Each structure stands twice: as structure tokens, then as C-alpha cells.
């Protein structure tokens, strides 16, 4: 168990430190890279909890896809760091206020949380005995919570279609390659053989 | 003291020994893959390839490695130093750690994870960071453009690779790589590439794009980007990118062998007496040969054609295949338990 404890403290320390650094470093690209490090350590914590499927999913979805797009956007922004710092004091009171509200809410939740004996027993084993991680999760979301899961999928589908509709623009005068037309082209469409009389031209 | 030795140090020594047993042959294989590439392309173009250093030029990769090792590492003054140095290391480390879950033979695997295929997928989806970080940190337009292209390309083709993996998993019923291979025991007619033949082709093309190999090597298109994201790198930092790219090629070939070509199983049952690891290595070599063959045969794709192929052809095709496989399994009651 010593190794697990050491691994936990390693992941937890790096996660907390890098999460702090995300909001304190000056360069936004460094922020995103540190955010990725945080995600990665969170995945490590998931593995220690016995939720290896969730850990891999976190890496594939957040680190492998979401953060890449995030990094793209941040890399291509032309940000003036000095200008960005100027409004800092103006926004400070509102920011602190929101942080305090969130903190108080979290404290209330934490203080009012009691664990029943059943919950404690479940804590010790993340999945039912003899069932793999993936299977346990699959049983939950495709049997017990099938409708909720499907509607979540529908919401995401609608959001995706919305994003596509909002950004789809047809520009005039753009020449696009239409491969089907190129393939359908026959010799008769493009070539015409003419007999040219000698000395006359066409 | 005894507890410390038995409980911690001995397993640690064992694991380190196993890791070395994988990594050292892998690095040798990477070195000789560059040799094989030059020889194969030479043969296809009716040239001799490297033949000066050592017998048949066999020491050429060592000479190349030594050259890169002895050169000066130059860090551009306008580069973002930390990220600039981390990027090649990241590429190289990711290409190596993915090998932890590859099964070379029955039971011959470093970590027999239950979610092995997801681990591989996760690690290969991280590969894009090394390239994007390198392109950004170099602080040069060519490197940045190369990195952007490469990022978009790898993210696009990952989706179709993921869907293809899903359709294979549907027929296997497990995310464990060893179980996927065990599902294909019994000769060549049990291998997945027969049942998933269209997806086998799509997978081969997708791994070409995923590893940034020709004809999809746009990130390092020397004609327009003077070699893309790694243009500012020199000596060992460049060598790490190079090694990472080739180790990734071998890894993807291994993944292809596990998913479609039956991993360590013999093609005909009476050939079982040959060790599984040898079959596995032969299959990897076969897929690697396809990599080299394609590079010598096809011209480079245009960028919009590349994106069209990924999003408009491979994505719908692999989606349709997942649906088809799932429907087939349910209708004929063949869902693996």
C-alpha cells in the first residue's frame, strides 16, 4: 500500500500545483499545457481509485481532443500580455466575490455531507465484485440509466448541429474540387476530334 | 529489511529488466527500420541504397545516430526554451510507453491492462502535443504551420481509428489486447482482417495519416514547409523526433497486427511450434513494409484532399461499419459474452 500512497501523493501534489499554476502563469499557452498536466494527474488519481476506464476516457477525450482544440485557439490568438493585465484591479472585487460564494457553497455541502454505512461499504470497492470496470459502467448507463444517457446524447447532438449551423457559411466564387464530377467525366465531354481541311484551318 | 527487498526492490528490479528487454530491441529496430526504409525505397527505384558503411551498409544507422549525437544542439534565441526542449522528449516518451500493453506472445506482456486498447488509444492521441508544442515553441512560421497541419490531421484520423477499433471490439467483447488476440486463435481464417476487410484497408490508410507518413506527410512537406514542425531542431532534439516517429510506426504496425492479423498466432495451426513472438514480429514487418512501399509509390496528398478523405469518406464509412457489425451481432445473436 505504500506504493499506492506514494503514487497518490505524487499525482495529487502535481495536480494541485499545476492547477494553481494554470491561473497564475503569464503565458496562456503555458496555462493550457499546465491544464493538460492537471488532467493527466487527475487520470492518474482515477486509476488509483480503480476507475481505469474513466481514467483512459479522461485522457482520450479531455487531453487528446478538447485540450488540443483549446491549445490551437490559444496559440493562434494574438494577445498583448501587458494590456491583458491592466483591467486586473477593476475585476478583482467581482472575482473575489464569486470565489467566496462558491467556496461558501462548497463548505456547506461538505459540512452537511454524511455517509451511510452502505455508502462506506461501496467506497471500498468501486465496482461490484467479479465485474470489470467497463462492464460495470456499461450496465449502469445502458440499463438503469438508459433513457437519461440517451437524452444526454441527444442534447449533445443538438448542440453539435447548432454549432455547425451557426458557423456554416457559403461563400460565393469559391472554386471547390468536386471529385464525383471529375470521376464522371468521359472523353465525349472534353474531347472533340475535328478533321481540319488542309490549308483552310477551322 | 527482508520485506523491503521482497516487497519493493525485487519487483522493481524485475520491472526495470522487463522494460529494458522491450525498449532496447525497440530502439535497435527503429535504427534498422531507417536502414530498411532506405534499402526498400532504393530497390523500388532501382538504386542500391546505403552500401558503404559496413557490409551491405549495415552500420549506416549507427553512423547516422553517432552523427546526430555529436552535433551541436542549437536552441533558437526567440524560442520558448522550456517547451522547445520538452516537445521532442514528449514525442519520444509517448512512442516508448505505449509498448507497455502490447502482447508479444501468450502472457508475454509488460502490463496486461483490462483497458489496454484504450490505453494505446489515449497514448497515441497525446502524440499530437509533441508536434504542436514543437511548432509553437520554435517561434517560426514554417514550424507553426507544420504543427497546425499535423494537429488537425492527427485529430481527424484518430476519430476513424477509434471507430474501427470499436467495430473490432464489438466482435471480440474485450478491451484487453491479449483477449483480442485470443479471439483470433486457430489460423488465418479466424483473423479479424477477413471479417473486417474494408476496415482493415481504412485502418492501414488511417495509421499512415496518424503517423504523418507519406502520402500524408504534409506536416513535413519539404517542398512548402522546408520540413515543418521540426525545422528548428538539431542534433539530439531532432533525433528524438525522428526516433519517436519511427517507434510510432512500429507501434501502429503492432496495433494493426494485434487487431487484424491475429497478433502472436500462427497463420496455419500446424505452424504453432514456431514461437508466437516471431510470428508477431513478422506481422509487424509486413505492415512496416506496406508503410515503405506506399511511401515509394504514391505522391503526396493535397491538404484539402486529406481532410476530405478523413471526414467525408472514412468517418461515415467506419460509422456505417460499426452500425453494421452491431446489428449483425444482435440479429444473429452472436454478441460475445
Short mmCIF file of C-alpha atoms in Angstrom, two decimals:
data_model
loop_
_atom_site.label_atom_id
_atom_site.label_comp_id
_atom_site.label_asym_id
_atom_site.label_seq_id
_atom_site.Cartn_x
_atom_site.Cartn_y
_atom_site.Cartn_z
CA UNK A 1 0.00 0.00 0.00
CA UNK A 2 2.98 2.30 0.49
CA UNK A 3 3.47 2.49 -3.26
CA UNK A 4 -0.18 3.43 -3.80
CA UNK A 5 0.06 6.10 -1.12
CA UNK A 6 3.23 7.49 -2.65
CA UNK A 7 1.63 7.49 -6.09
CA UNK A 8 -1.43 9.25 -4.69
CA UNK A 9 0.65 11.99 -3.09
CA UNK A 10 2.70 12.37 -6.26
CA UNK A 11 -0.38 12.73 -8.50
CA UNK A 12 -2.25 14.89 -6.02
CA UNK A 13 0.66 17.25 -5.42
CA UNK A 14 1.38 17.72 -9.11
CA UNK A 15 -2.33 18.16 -9.85
CA UNK A 16 -2.77 20.86 -7.23
CA UNK A 17 0.47 22.64 -8.08
CA UNK A 18 -0.19 22.64 -11.82
CA UNK A 19 -3.82 23.71 -11.31
CA UNK A 20 -2.57 26.67 -9.28
CA UNK A 21 -0.02 27.45 -11.94
CA UNK A 22 -2.75 27.40 -14.64
CA UNK A 23 -4.25 30.58 -13.20
CA UNK A 24 -1.01 32.26 -12.19
CA UNK A 25 1.40 31.85 -15.12
CA UNK A 26 1.61 34.76 -17.54
CA UNK A 27 1.71 32.95 -20.86
CA UNK A 28 -1.70 31.50 -21.87
CA UNK A 29 -0.08 28.67 -23.84
CA UNK A 30 1.78 27.61 -20.70
CA UNK A 31 -1.56 27.77 -18.91
CA UNK A 32 -3.11 25.30 -21.34
CA UNK A 33 -0.11 22.99 -21.14
CA UNK A 34 -0.31 23.01 -17.36
CA UNK A 35 -4.05 22.38 -17.58
CA UNK A 36 -3.23 19.28 -19.61
CA UNK A 37 -0.80 18.20 -16.91
CA UNK A 38 -3.58 18.64 -14.37
CA UNK A 39 -5.97 16.48 -16.41
CA UNK A 40 -3.30 13.87 -16.73
CA UNK A 41 -2.71 13.68 -13.00
CA UNK A 42 -6.46 13.54 -12.40
CA UNK A 43 -6.47 10.50 -14.68
CA UNK A 44 -3.73 9.01 -12.51
CA UNK A 45 -5.92 9.55 -9.44
CA UNK A 46 -8.79 7.78 -11.22
CA UNK A 47 -6.54 4.78 -11.83
CA UNK A 48 -5.67 4.67 -8.13
CA UNK A 49 -9.40 4.69 -7.34
CA UNK A 50 -9.87 1.62 -9.52
CA UNK A 51 -11.74 3.52 -12.24
CA UNK A 52 -9.32 2.77 -15.05
CA UNK A 53 -11.95 3.12 -17.77
CA UNK A 54 -12.80 6.66 -16.65
CA UNK A 55 -9.10 7.46 -16.41
CA UNK A 56 -8.50 6.41 -20.02
CA UNK A 57 -11.61 8.24 -21.15
CA UNK A 58 -10.41 11.40 -19.41
CA UNK A 59 -7.13 11.19 -21.28
CA UNK A 60 -8.72 10.37 -24.65
CA UNK A 61 -11.50 12.97 -24.50
CA UNK A 62 -10.12 15.86 -22.48
CA UNK A 63 -6.40 15.61 -23.05
CA UNK A 64 -6.49 14.10 -26.53
CA UNK A 65 -9.29 16.14 -28.07
CA UNK A 66 -10.70 19.04 -26.06
CA UNK A 67 -7.38 20.42 -24.85
CA UNK A 68 -5.87 20.12 -28.34
CA UNK A 69 -8.55 22.40 -29.77
CA UNK A 70 -8.10 24.69 -26.79
CA UNK A 71 -4.37 24.82 -27.40
CA UNK A 72 -4.98 25.59 -31.08
CA UNK A 73 -7.19 28.55 -30.25
CA UNK A 74 -4.85 29.95 -27.60
CA UNK A 75 -1.77 29.50 -29.78
CA UNK A 76 -3.30 31.46 -32.63
CA UNK A 77 -4.58 34.34 -30.50
CA UNK A 78 -2.50 37.45 -30.77
CA UNK A 79 -2.57 38.57 -27.17
CA UNK A 80 -0.87 41.59 -25.70
CA UNK A 81 0.01 40.40 -22.21
CA UNK A 82 0.60 43.88 -20.79
CA UNK A 83 -2.81 45.09 -21.94
CA UNK A 84 -4.45 41.99 -20.56
CA UNK A 85 -3.13 42.73 -17.07
CA UNK A 86 -4.49 46.28 -16.99
CA UNK A 87 -8.09 45.53 -16.08
CA UNK A 88 -6.97 43.22 -13.30
CA UNK A 89 -7.77 45.51 -10.35
CA UNK A 90 -11.16 46.56 -11.77
CA UNK A 91 -12.37 42.99 -11.97
CA UNK A 92 -10.76 41.87 -8.72
CA UNK A 93 -13.75 42.60 -6.38
CA UNK A 94 -16.24 40.71 -8.59
CA UNK A 95 -13.85 37.80 -8.96
CA UNK A 96 -13.24 37.59 -5.23
CA UNK A 97 -17.00 37.79 -4.59
CA UNK A 98 -17.74 34.86 -6.92
CA UNK A 99 -14.91 32.87 -5.40
CA UNK A 100 -16.24 33.49 -1.87
CA UNK A 101 -19.79 32.46 -2.88
CA UNK A 102 -18.53 29.25 -4.48
CA UNK A 103 -16.32 28.50 -1.50
CA UNK A 104 -19.18 29.00 0.99
CA UNK A 105 -21.43 26.75 -1.08
CA UNK A 106 -18.79 24.06 -1.19
CA UNK A 107 -18.23 24.39 2.55
CA UNK A 108 -21.97 23.94 3.19
CA UNK A 109 -22.07 20.84 1.01
CA UNK A 110 -19.01 19.42 2.73
CA UNK A 111 -20.32 20.17 6.22
CA UNK A 112 -23.78 18.73 5.55
CA UNK A 113 -22.47 15.52 3.98
CA UNK A 114 -22.98 12.36 5.98
CA UNK A 115 -22.07 8.90 4.75
CA UNK A 116 -24.36 5.95 5.45
CA UNK A 117 -22.79 2.59 6.24
CA UNK A 118 -23.79 1.26 2.81
CA UNK A 119 -22.02 4.09 1.08
CA UNK A 120 -18.87 3.42 3.07
CA UNK A 121 -19.00 -0.24 2.05
CA UNK A 122 -19.38 0.74 -1.60
CA UNK A 123 -16.44 3.11 -1.32
CA UNK A 124 -14.09 0.24 -0.64
CA UNK A 125 -14.89 -1.45 -3.95
CA UNK A 126 -15.66 0.84 -6.88
CA UNK A 127 -17.20 -1.94 -9.00
CA UNK A 128 -19.33 -4.94 -7.95
CA UNK A 129 -17.18 -7.99 -7.23
CA UNK A 130 -16.23 -10.05 -10.28
CA UNK A 131 -17.34 -7.44 -12.78
CA UNK A 132 -14.84 -5.44 -14.79
CA UNK A 133 -14.72 -1.70 -14.78
CA UNK A 134 -16.07 -1.25 -18.29
CA UNK A 135 -18.85 -3.79 -17.80
CA UNK A 136 -19.97 -2.24 -14.52
CA UNK A 137 -20.22 1.19 -16.10
CA UNK A 138 -21.94 -0.25 -19.18
CA UNK A 139 -24.56 -1.96 -17.05
CA UNK A 140 -25.31 1.28 -15.27
CA UNK A 141 -25.61 3.59 -18.26
CA UNK A 142 -27.26 1.16 -20.68
CA UNK A 143 -29.76 -0.47 -18.32
CA UNK A 144 -30.53 1.59 -15.21
CA UNK A 145 -29.97 5.00 -16.74
CA UNK A 146 -30.54 4.21 -20.43
CA UNK A 147 -33.11 6.99 -21.03
CA UNK A 148 -31.08 9.65 -19.24
CA UNK A 149 -27.98 8.57 -21.12
CA UNK A 150 -29.77 8.67 -24.47
CA UNK A 151 -31.24 12.10 -23.78
CA UNK A 152 -27.80 13.39 -22.82
CA UNK A 153 -26.62 12.12 -26.19
CA UNK A 154 -29.49 13.91 -27.92
CA UNK A 155 -28.63 17.18 -26.17
CA UNK A 156 -25.06 16.85 -27.39
CA UNK A 157 -26.28 16.08 -30.92
CA UNK A 158 -28.46 19.20 -30.92
CA UNK A 159 -25.54 21.27 -29.64
CA UNK A 160 -23.32 19.88 -32.38
CA UNK A 161 -25.84 20.61 -35.12
CA UNK A 162 -26.33 24.10 -33.67
CA UNK A 163 -22.61 24.80 -33.76
CA UNK A 164 -22.38 23.61 -37.36
CA UNK A 165 -25.42 25.66 -38.47
CA UNK A 166 -24.07 28.80 -36.77
CA UNK A 167 -20.67 28.57 -38.40
CA UNK A 168 -21.63 27.21 -41.82
CA UNK A 169 -21.18 29.89 -44.44
CA UNK A 170 -21.45 29.59 -48.18
CA UNK A 171 -19.10 31.98 -49.87
CA UNK A 172 -19.66 32.99 -53.46
CA UNK A 173 -16.98 32.47 -56.05
CA UNK A 174 -15.09 29.72 -54.28
CA UNK A 175 -13.92 27.02 -56.63
CA UNK A 176 -14.13 23.64 -54.99
CA UNK A 177 -12.95 20.31 -56.22
CA UNK A 178 -15.95 18.09 -56.98
CA UNK A 179 -14.46 14.64 -57.18
CA UNK A 180 -17.69 12.96 -58.29
CA UNK A 181 -17.85 15.27 -61.32
CA UNK A 182 -14.22 14.57 -62.14
CA UNK A 183 -14.83 10.85 -61.98
CA UNK A 184 -17.99 11.03 -64.09
CA UNK A 185 -16.23 12.95 -66.85
CA UNK A 186 -15.98 11.00 -70.07
CA UNK A 187 -13.94 11.53 -73.19
CA UNK A 188 -17.00 12.79 -75.04
CA UNK A 189 -17.34 15.70 -72.55
CA UNK A 190 -13.85 17.00 -73.02
CA UNK A 191 -12.52 15.96 -76.38
CA UNK A 192 -13.73 16.79 -79.82
CA UNK A 193 -11.95 15.44 -82.84
CA UNK A 194 -12.16 17.55 -85.94
CA UNK A 195 -10.94 16.92 -89.41
CA UNK A 196 -9.14 20.06 -90.44
CA UNK A 197 -9.11 20.64 -94.17
CA UNK A 198 -5.61 21.32 -95.44
CA UNK A 199 -4.82 24.99 -95.96
CA UNK A 200 -8.13 26.24 -94.50
CA UNK A 201 -7.95 25.95 -90.76
CA UNK A 202 -11.04 25.59 -88.63
CA UNK B 1 14.81 -5.27 5.51
CA UNK B 2 13.57 -8.54 4.03
CA UNK B 3 10.15 -7.01 3.49
CA UNK B 4 11.73 -4.11 1.69
CA UNK B 5 13.64 -6.45 -0.63
CA UNK B 6 10.81 -8.91 -1.32
CA UNK B 7 8.01 -6.38 -1.41
CA UNK B 8 9.55 -3.49 -3.28
CA UNK B 9 13.07 -3.81 -4.60
CA UNK B 10 12.78 -7.22 -6.24
CA UNK B 11 9.63 -6.38 -8.23
CA UNK B 12 11.21 -3.07 -9.16
CA UNK B 13 14.33 -4.78 -10.50
CA UNK B 14 12.16 -7.20 -12.44
CA UNK B 15 10.04 -4.48 -13.98
CA UNK B 16 13.09 -2.45 -14.97
CA UNK B 17 14.62 -5.56 -16.55
CA UNK B 18 11.40 -6.24 -18.50
CA UNK B 19 11.20 -2.63 -19.65
CA UNK B 20 14.80 -2.78 -20.87
CA UNK B 21 14.02 -6.06 -22.65
CA UNK B 22 11.34 -4.20 -24.61
CA UNK B 23 12.94 -0.80 -25.11
CA UNK B 24 16.45 -1.83 -26.18
CA UNK B 25 15.31 -4.13 -29.02
CA UNK B 26 12.77 -1.46 -29.95
CA UNK B 27 15.44 1.19 -30.36
CA UNK B 28 17.58 -1.20 -32.39
CA UNK B 29 14.51 -1.94 -34.51
CA UNK B 30 13.94 1.80 -35.02
CA UNK B 31 17.54 2.22 -36.17
CA UNK B 32 17.27 -0.65 -38.63
CA UNK B 33 13.85 0.49 -39.80
CA UNK B 34 15.53 3.61 -41.18
CA UNK B 35 18.02 1.30 -42.91
CA UNK B 36 15.25 -0.93 -44.23
CA UNK B 37 13.37 2.12 -45.48
CA UNK B 38 16.34 3.33 -47.50
CA UNK B 39 17.06 -0.15 -48.83
CA UNK B 40 13.44 -0.86 -49.80
CA UNK B 41 12.93 2.51 -51.45
CA UNK B 42 16.31 2.07 -53.15
CA UNK B 43 15.24 -1.30 -54.51
CA UNK B 44 11.92 0.10 -55.73
CA UNK B 45 13.71 2.95 -57.50
CA UNK B 46 16.40 0.60 -58.91
CA UNK B 47 19.13 2.04 -56.72
CA UNK B 48 21.36 0.28 -54.20
CA UNK B 49 20.56 2.27 -51.07
CA UNK B 50 23.18 2.66 -48.32
CA UNK B 51 26.04 0.23 -49.01
CA UNK B 52 29.22 1.94 -47.87
CA UNK B 53 29.39 1.78 -44.07
CA UNK B 54 29.95 -1.84 -43.04
CA UNK B 55 28.89 -4.95 -45.01
CA UNK B 56 25.81 -4.10 -47.15
CA UNK B 57 25.75 -0.73 -45.36
CA UNK B 58 24.54 -2.45 -42.19
CA UNK B 59 26.36 0.01 -39.93
CA UNK B 60 24.77 3.02 -41.64
CA UNK B 61 22.09 3.59 -38.93
CA UNK B 62 24.78 3.56 -36.23
CA UNK B 63 26.84 6.08 -38.19
CA UNK B 64 23.76 8.28 -38.60
CA UNK B 65 22.98 8.04 -34.90
CA UNK B 66 26.56 8.89 -33.98
CA UNK B 67 26.48 11.91 -36.28
CA UNK B 68 23.32 13.25 -34.70
CA UNK B 69 24.72 12.57 -31.24
CA UNK B 70 27.93 14.50 -31.86
CA UNK B 71 26.34 17.59 -33.43
CA UNK B 72 25.66 20.74 -31.51
CA UNK B 73 22.19 21.23 -30.06
CA UNK B 74 21.06 24.66 -31.16
CA UNK B 75 18.23 26.43 -29.36
CA UNK B 76 16.93 29.45 -31.31
CA UNK B 77 17.13 32.66 -29.29
CA UNK B 78 13.48 33.52 -29.90
CA UNK B 79 12.29 30.04 -28.95
CA UNK B 80 10.36 29.31 -25.80
CA UNK B 81 13.14 27.26 -24.24
CA UNK B 82 11.30 25.05 -21.78
CA UNK B 83 8.59 23.96 -24.21
CA UNK B 84 11.15 23.71 -27.02
CA UNK B 85 13.15 21.10 -25.08
CA UNK B 86 10.17 19.24 -23.62
CA UNK B 87 8.45 18.71 -27.00
CA UNK B 88 10.90 16.16 -28.51
CA UNK B 89 11.20 14.37 -25.18
CA UNK B 90 7.42 14.07 -25.00
CA UNK B 91 7.21 12.66 -28.53
CA UNK B 92 9.86 10.09 -27.76
CA UNK B 93 8.48 9.09 -24.33
CA UNK B 94 4.96 8.65 -25.69
CA UNK B 95 6.22 6.46 -28.51
CA UNK B 96 8.00 4.25 -25.97
CA UNK B 97 5.48 3.97 -23.10
CA UNK B 98 2.71 2.75 -25.38
CA UNK B 99 4.62 -0.54 -25.73
CA UNK B 100 3.75 -1.45 -22.14
CA UNK B 101 0.48 -3.10 -23.19
CA UNK B 102 1.49 -4.77 -26.46
CA UNK B 103 1.36 -8.58 -26.08
CA UNK B 104 4.30 -10.25 -27.83
CA UNK B 105 3.18 -13.79 -27.00
CA UNK B 106 0.73 -15.56 -24.70
CA UNK B 107 1.47 -13.93 -21.33
CA UNK B 108 4.48 -12.05 -22.71
CA UNK B 109 3.28 -8.53 -21.93
CA UNK B 110 4.56 -5.92 -19.50
CA UNK B 111 1.17 -4.74 -18.23
CA UNK B 112 -1.90 -6.83 -19.08
CA UNK B 113 -4.36 -3.98 -18.64
CA UNK B 114 -8.08 -4.63 -18.91
CA UNK B 115 -8.42 -1.39 -20.82
CA UNK B 116 -5.27 -1.99 -22.88
CA UNK B 117 -6.68 -0.80 -26.19
CA UNK B 118 -7.98 2.39 -24.59
CA UNK B 119 -4.56 2.99 -23.07
CA UNK B 120 -2.99 2.68 -26.50
CA UNK B 121 -5.59 4.99 -27.99
CA UNK B 122 -5.06 7.52 -25.20
CA UNK B 123 -1.29 7.50 -25.62
CA UNK B 124 -1.49 7.83 -29.39
CA UNK B 125 -3.93 10.73 -29.02
CA UNK B 126 -1.31 12.50 -26.88
CA UNK B 127 1.22 12.26 -29.70
CA UNK B 128 -0.13 15.45 -31.23
CA UNK B 129 1.16 17.51 -28.29
CA UNK B 130 4.81 16.87 -29.01
CA UNK B 131 4.35 18.22 -32.52
CA UNK B 132 2.11 21.16 -31.65
CA UNK B 133 4.40 22.20 -28.78
CA UNK B 134 7.45 21.96 -31.03
CA UNK B 135 5.77 24.09 -33.70
CA UNK B 136 4.69 26.74 -31.25
CA UNK B 137 7.89 26.88 -29.21
CA UNK B 138 10.11 27.25 -32.29
CA UNK B 139 8.53 30.67 -32.85
CA UNK B 140 8.82 30.30 -36.61
CA UNK B 141 6.09 30.46 -39.23
CA UNK B 142 7.07 27.30 -41.07
CA UNK B 143 7.25 25.24 -37.90
CA UNK B 144 3.95 26.65 -36.69
CA UNK B 145 2.14 25.92 -39.95
CA UNK B 146 3.52 22.40 -39.95
CA UNK B 147 2.36 21.87 -36.38
CA UNK B 148 -1.14 23.18 -37.14
CA UNK B 149 -1.50 20.91 -40.15
CA UNK B 150 -0.21 17.96 -38.24
CA UNK B 151 -2.51 18.59 -35.30
CA UNK B 152 -5.61 18.88 -37.47
CA UNK B 153 -4.60 15.77 -39.41
CA UNK B 154 -3.95 13.60 -36.36
CA UNK B 155 -7.15 14.66 -34.59
CA UNK B 156 -9.19 13.93 -37.74
CA UNK B 157 -7.85 10.47 -38.39
CA UNK B 158 -7.98 9.47 -34.74
CA UNK B 159 -11.77 9.51 -34.98
CA UNK B 160 -11.92 6.95 -37.75
CA UNK B 161 -9.26 4.84 -36.00
CA UNK B 162 -11.38 4.93 -32.83
CA UNK B 163 -14.48 3.79 -34.72
CA UNK B 164 -12.58 0.97 -36.41
CA UNK B 165 -11.27 -0.17 -33.04
CA UNK B 166 -14.85 -0.14 -31.74
CA UNK B 167 -16.06 -2.42 -34.52
CA UNK B 168 -13.22 -4.87 -33.79
CA UNK B 169 -14.01 -4.70 -30.08
CA UNK B 170 -17.65 -5.49 -30.80
CA UNK B 171 -16.67 -8.83 -32.29
CA UNK B 172 -14.14 -9.57 -29.55
CA UNK B 173 -16.03 -8.45 -26.48
CA UNK B 174 -12.96 -7.29 -24.56
CA UNK B 175 -10.73 -4.25 -24.29
CA UNK B 176 -7.75 -6.38 -23.32
CA UNK B 177 -5.24 -6.74 -26.14
CA UNK B 178 -4.36 -10.32 -25.18
CA UNK B 179 -8.05 -11.26 -25.28
CA UNK B 180 -8.39 -9.65 -28.69
CA UNK B 181 -5.59 -11.88 -29.95
CA UNK B 182 -7.02 -14.96 -28.19
CA UNK B 183 -10.26 -14.38 -30.08
CA UNK B 184 -8.33 -14.90 -33.34
CA UNK B 185 -6.58 -18.19 -32.47
CA UNK B 186 -6.98 -21.01 -35.00
CA UNK B 187 -5.36 -19.97 -38.24
CA UNK B 188 -5.55 -17.25 -40.83
CA UNK B 189 -9.30 -17.69 -41.46
CA UNK B 190 -10.04 -16.68 -37.88
CA UNK B 191 -8.17 -13.39 -38.13
CA UNK B 192 -10.15 -10.20 -37.97
CA UNK B 193 -8.95 -8.79 -41.27
CA UNK B 194 -11.15 -11.27 -43.10
CA UNK B 195 -14.31 -10.26 -41.25
CA UNK B 196 -13.44 -6.58 -41.18
CA UNK B 197 -11.70 -6.41 -44.53
CA UNK B 198 -12.90 -2.92 -45.60
CA UNK B 199 -11.96 -1.58 -42.18
CA UNK B 200 -8.55 -3.23 -42.42
CA UNK B 201 -7.83 -1.13 -45.50
CA UNK B 202 -9.22 2.02 -43.89
CA UNK B 203 -7.14 1.31 -40.78
CA UNK B 204 -3.93 0.96 -42.78
CA UNK B 205 -4.59 4.26 -44.54
CA UNK B 206 -5.52 5.95 -41.26
CA UNK B 207 -2.36 4.85 -39.48
CA UNK B 208 -0.38 6.28 -42.37
CA UNK B 209 -2.06 9.62 -41.67
CA UNK B 210 -1.80 9.23 -37.91
CA UNK B 211 1.96 8.68 -38.03
CA UNK B 212 2.41 11.51 -40.57
CA UNK B 213 3.86 9.18 -43.16
CA UNK B 214 3.76 9.52 -46.92
CA UNK B 215 1.44 10.09 -48.77
CA UNK B 216 0.07 12.08 -45.82
CA UNK B 217 3.37 13.62 -44.68
CA UNK B 218 2.06 17.17 -45.10
CA UNK B 219 3.38 18.32 -41.71
CA UNK B 220 6.89 17.89 -43.03
CA UNK B 221 6.25 18.70 -46.66
CA UNK B 222 9.76 19.77 -47.56
CA UNK B 223 8.61 21.49 -50.72
CA UNK B 224 6.40 24.06 -48.99
CA UNK B 225 7.29 23.99 -45.29
CA UNK B 226 11.03 23.19 -45.51
CA UNK B 227 10.21 20.17 -43.26
CA UNK B 228 7.55 21.56 -40.94
CA UNK B 229 7.43 21.42 -37.18
CA UNK B 230 10.99 20.18 -36.66
CA UNK B 231 12.74 22.70 -38.90
CA UNK B 232 14.40 24.50 -35.97
CA UNK B 233 15.60 21.36 -34.24
CA UNK B 234 19.10 19.99 -34.48
CA UNK B 235 21.24 17.13 -33.19
CA UNK B 236 19.68 15.03 -30.40
CA UNK B 237 16.47 17.04 -30.12
CA UNK B 238 15.87 16.30 -33.80
CA UNK B 239 16.93 12.69 -33.30
CA UNK B 240 14.30 12.26 -30.60
CA UNK B 241 11.56 13.38 -33.02
CA UNK B 242 12.95 11.04 -35.62
CA UNK B 243 13.13 8.09 -33.24
CA UNK B 244 9.65 8.89 -31.94
CA UNK B 245 8.19 8.93 -35.44
CA UNK B 246 9.70 5.58 -36.34
CA UNK B 247 8.84 4.00 -32.98
CA UNK B 248 5.29 5.17 -33.60
CA UNK B 249 5.29 3.50 -37.00
CA UNK B 250 6.35 0.22 -35.39
CA UNK B 251 3.76 0.68 -32.65
CA UNK B 252 0.94 1.27 -35.12
CA UNK B 253 2.05 -1.77 -37.11
CA UNK B 254 1.95 -3.77 -33.89
CA UNK B 255 -1.54 -2.47 -33.16
CA UNK B 256 -2.60 -3.43 -36.67
CA UNK B 257 -1.13 -6.92 -36.16
CA UNK B 258 -2.98 -7.32 -32.84
CA UNK B 259 -6.32 -6.03 -34.11
CA UNK B 260 -6.45 -7.55 -37.57
CA UNK B 261 -3.64 -10.04 -38.18
CA UNK B 262 -4.02 -12.28 -35.15
CA UNK B 263 -1.14 -10.97 -33.00
CA UNK B 264 1.13 -13.83 -31.99
CA UNK B 265 -0.97 -16.65 -33.53
CA UNK B 266 0.37 -18.74 -36.37
CA UNK B 267 -1.36 -18.40 -39.76
CA UNK B 268 -1.80 -22.17 -40.07
CA UNK B 269 -2.38 -24.38 -37.00
CA UNK B 270 0.48 -26.81 -37.77
CA UNK B 271 2.97 -23.92 -37.64
CA UNK B 272 2.28 -23.46 -33.92
CA UNK B 273 5.71 -24.83 -32.98
CA UNK B 274 7.32 -21.54 -34.04
CA UNK B 275 7.27 -19.14 -31.05
CA UNK B 276 4.46 -16.58 -31.11
CA UNK B 277 6.82 -13.62 -30.70
CA UNK B 278 8.41 -14.49 -34.06
CA UNK B 279 5.02 -14.50 -35.78
CA UNK B 280 4.20 -11.19 -34.15
CA UNK B 281 7.46 -9.63 -35.32
CA UNK B 282 6.93 -10.99 -38.84
CA UNK B 283 3.47 -9.43 -38.96
CA UNK B 284 4.86 -6.10 -37.76
CA UNK B 285 7.49 -6.30 -40.50
CA UNK B 286 4.77 -6.99 -43.06
CA UNK B 287 2.79 -3.88 -42.10
CA UNK B 288 6.00 -1.83 -41.95
CA UNK B 289 6.81 -2.98 -45.45
CA UNK B 290 3.43 -1.61 -46.56
CA UNK B 291 4.42 1.73 -44.98
CA UNK B 292 7.64 1.84 -47.00
CA UNK B 293 6.03 0.53 -50.18
CA UNK B 294 3.35 3.21 -50.03
CA UNK B 295 5.97 5.90 -49.45
CA UNK B 296 7.87 4.90 -52.55
CA UNK B 297 4.74 4.57 -54.68
CA UNK B 298 2.32 7.43 -54.04
CA UNK B 299 2.68 11.19 -54.42
CA UNK B 300 1.78 13.46 -51.51
CA UNK B 301 -1.87 14.33 -50.93
CA UNK B 302 -3.09 17.89 -51.10
CA UNK B 303 -4.28 19.19 -47.74
CA UNK B 304 -7.96 19.60 -48.65
CA UNK B 305 -7.99 16.13 -50.19
CA UNK B 306 -6.55 14.74 -46.98
CA UNK B 307 -9.29 16.35 -44.90
CA UNK B 308 -11.96 15.24 -47.36
CA UNK B 309 -10.74 11.66 -47.18
CA UNK B 310 -10.74 11.68 -43.38
CA UNK B 311 -14.02 13.42 -42.66
CA UNK B 312 -16.22 12.74 -45.69
CA UNK B 313 -15.20 9.18 -46.57
CA UNK B 314 -13.51 7.36 -43.71
CA UNK B 315 -15.68 8.75 -40.92
CA UNK B 316 -19.08 7.82 -42.47
CA UNK B 317 -17.67 4.52 -43.71
CA UNK B 318 -16.36 3.44 -40.33
CA UNK B 319 -19.53 4.67 -38.64
CA UNK B 320 -21.63 2.61 -41.03
CA UNK B 321 -19.40 -0.40 -40.35
CA UNK B 322 -19.87 -0.07 -36.58
CA UNK B 323 -23.65 0.00 -37.10
CA UNK B 324 -23.50 -2.95 -39.47
CA UNK B 325 -21.36 -5.07 -37.15
CA UNK B 326 -23.51 -4.22 -34.12
CA UNK B 327 -26.73 -5.01 -35.99
CA UNK B 328 -25.31 -8.25 -37.34
CA UNK B 329 -24.19 -9.38 -33.89
CA UNK B 330 -27.57 -8.64 -32.33
CA UNK B 331 -29.73 -10.05 -35.13
CA UNK B 332 -27.81 -13.33 -35.38
CA UNK B 333 -27.38 -13.49 -31.61
CA UNK B 334 -23.61 -13.61 -31.78
CA UNK B 335 -22.80 -10.92 -29.20
CA UNK B 336 -19.68 -12.11 -27.36
CA UNK B 337 -20.37 -12.74 -23.69
#
